[in-house]
Amino acid sequence: MTVTPQPHPVYVVGAGPGGLAVAAALRARGVRAVVLEKSDAVGASWRHHYDRLRLHTTRRLSGLPGLRMPRSFGRWPARADVVRYLEKYAEFHDLEIVTGVEVNRIERERPGAATEETAGAAGVTGTSGATGAAEARWVLHATGGRRLVGSAVVVATGYNHTPRLPDWPGRDAYAAKGDLVHASAYRNPAPYEGRDVLVIGAGNTGAEIAADLAGGGAARVRLAVRTPPYIVRRSTLGWPTQRSGILIRRLPVGLVDRLTGLLGRFMTADLSAHGLPRPTGGLYSRVRAGAIPVQDVGLVAAVRAGAVEPVAAVESFEDGAVVLADGSRITPDAVIAATGYRRALEPLLGHLGVLDERGRPVTGRALPPGLYFTGFTNPISGMFREMALDAERIARRIAQPAKRRTR
């Protein structure tokens, strides 16, 4: 695809799947997109996930625009395969990617202001001098004193950006001994062989790490649960749960709650006899509140076999022990906190009024023209699938004004 010359490119911040998808969709429409990535390669977060990780969505429903995932990946692509796919995707679409550049702040350009675009040795080039507001609307401040001017900006820095560790009483003293790490530091069970391990958090990451430890030689594995999750099969009789998520996503929340309640015994696992109470509240109501169901990739069997023991939530750390919500105290050899991530968008965009009270991008008409986000939701219909759809929508909106300016 020939890219039409433009005074200023569209800047895409982040070279993960969302950012690459938008850049490819823009290029397919003749719009120049420059991807800025702070690390030294595409797919940085996927390179650092734990070894066991596989997509919980099917290969067929996880491809990005313009390139399907190879059949050799199998039905549920592994982490290493996803990394290879993202590398191939960038090469296949001949994307313009600049690594080692971190964007620190994004601002709207003042109409009529003189702007300079400096890139130094990073390989990002641009123009200098006076520019009209219609042509260059966004200024990105990046490492090395770079000041980059773009016609639009797409923020794709990722849903799992900055590890979040709750401020439990006594946490810092306990962590100083090296016995407490965030799940982002976990790779495989080898370092925990023969050890007593507590995993905090029963989301998809915590559930999978607990199952991985139980099957990888840990002497004892406990899973601290604050809110019992819905645990669903990854597929039933060949039908992937993702397809169900796609079908119900547009239905009324109350209707889906009732349907899943009626079909609960067939759709969700019941581990109440093994110390993990059944969840309360409607499944879809909880999804809309941000609580994604756990896809079972070994946890149910491990709990039923006694290899993973559900325990109460963690309340504090005290005198080398972990204090649980039921008042009990345990002394594991290691603690892995699967307590999620923050989007960490405040330094980048907090001054623009485009973030909600949880620090996530607002949606709809509240966003100023030329500013877009992708990859900041965790939908039950599949994150890769939704990022692919987002990429096409964003590219269409950006490409129309670009065509008018070219004419």
PDB file of C-alpha atoms in Angstrom, residues 195-200 210-211 214 218-225 271 274-276 299 301-312 324 330:
ATOM      1  CA  ARG A 195       8.451 -24.936  48.614  1.00  0.00           C
ATOM      2  CA  ASP A 196       5.252 -23.789  50.333  1.00  0.00           C
ATOM      3  CA  VAL A 197       3.748 -21.061  48.121  1.00  0.00           C
ATOM      4  CA  LEU A 198       0.828 -18.688  48.667  1.00  0.00           C
ATOM      5  CA  VAL A 199      -0.743 -17.153  45.549  1.00  0.00           C
ATOM      6  CA  ILE A 200      -2.847 -14.054  46.239  1.00  0.00           C
ATOM      7  CA  ALA A 210      -1.493 -21.775  41.203  1.00  0.00           C
ATOM      8  CA  ALA A 211      -2.221 -24.672  38.835  1.00  0.00           C
ATOM      9  CA  ALA A 214       0.821 -27.484  41.760  1.00  0.00           C
ATOM     10  CA  ALA A 218       5.750 -27.033  44.717  1.00  0.00           C
ATOM     11  CA  ALA A 219       5.327 -28.781  48.059  1.00  0.00           C
ATOM     12  CA  ARG A 220       2.165 -26.866  48.944  1.00  0.00           C
ATOM     13  CA  VAL A 221       0.080 -24.310  47.074  1.00  0.00           C
ATOM     14  CA  ARG A 222      -2.547 -22.089  48.664  1.00  0.00           C
ATOM     15  CA  LEU A 223      -4.727 -19.606  46.804  1.00  0.00           C
ATOM     16  CA  ALA A 224      -5.963 -16.566  48.751  1.00  0.00           C
ATOM     17  CA  VAL A 225      -9.425 -15.571  47.548  1.00  0.00           C
ATOM     18  CA  LEU A 271     -15.830 -25.949  44.239  1.00  0.00           C
ATOM     19  CA  HIS A 274     -13.370 -27.810  48.524  1.00  0.00           C
ATOM     20  CA  GLY A 275     -13.281 -24.481  50.342  1.00  0.00           C
ATOM     21  CA  LEU A 276     -14.109 -22.122  47.489  1.00  0.00           C
ATOM     22  CA  LEU A 299      -7.355 -25.009  38.576  1.00  0.00           C
ATOM     23  CA  ALA A 301      -8.757 -30.375  38.875  1.00  0.00           C
ATOM     24  CA  ALA A 302      -5.975 -29.115  41.143  1.00  0.00           C
ATOM     25  CA  VAL A 303      -8.434 -27.907  43.807  1.00  0.00           C
ATOM     26  CA  ARG A 304     -10.473 -31.104  43.687  1.00  0.00           C
ATOM     27  CA  ALA A 305      -7.279 -33.145  44.045  1.00  0.00           C
ATOM     28  CA  GLY A 306      -6.140 -31.064  47.018  1.00  0.00           C
ATOM     29  CA  ALA A 307      -3.083 -29.793  45.144  1.00  0.00           C
ATOM     30  CA  VAL A 308      -4.332 -26.197  45.465  1.00  0.00           C
ATOM     31  CA  GLU A 309      -5.978 -25.117  48.739  1.00  0.00           C
ATOM     32  CA  PRO A 310      -8.300 -22.074  48.700  1.00  0.00           C
ATOM     33  CA  VAL A 311      -7.843 -19.847  51.779  1.00  0.00           C
ATOM     34  CA  ALA A 312      -9.229 -16.524  52.970  1.00  0.00           C
ATOM     35  CA  LEU A 324      -5.731 -13.878  56.607  1.00  0.00           C
ATOM     36  CA  ILE A 330       0.249 -18.876  57.786  1.00  0.00           C
TER      37      ILE A 330
END
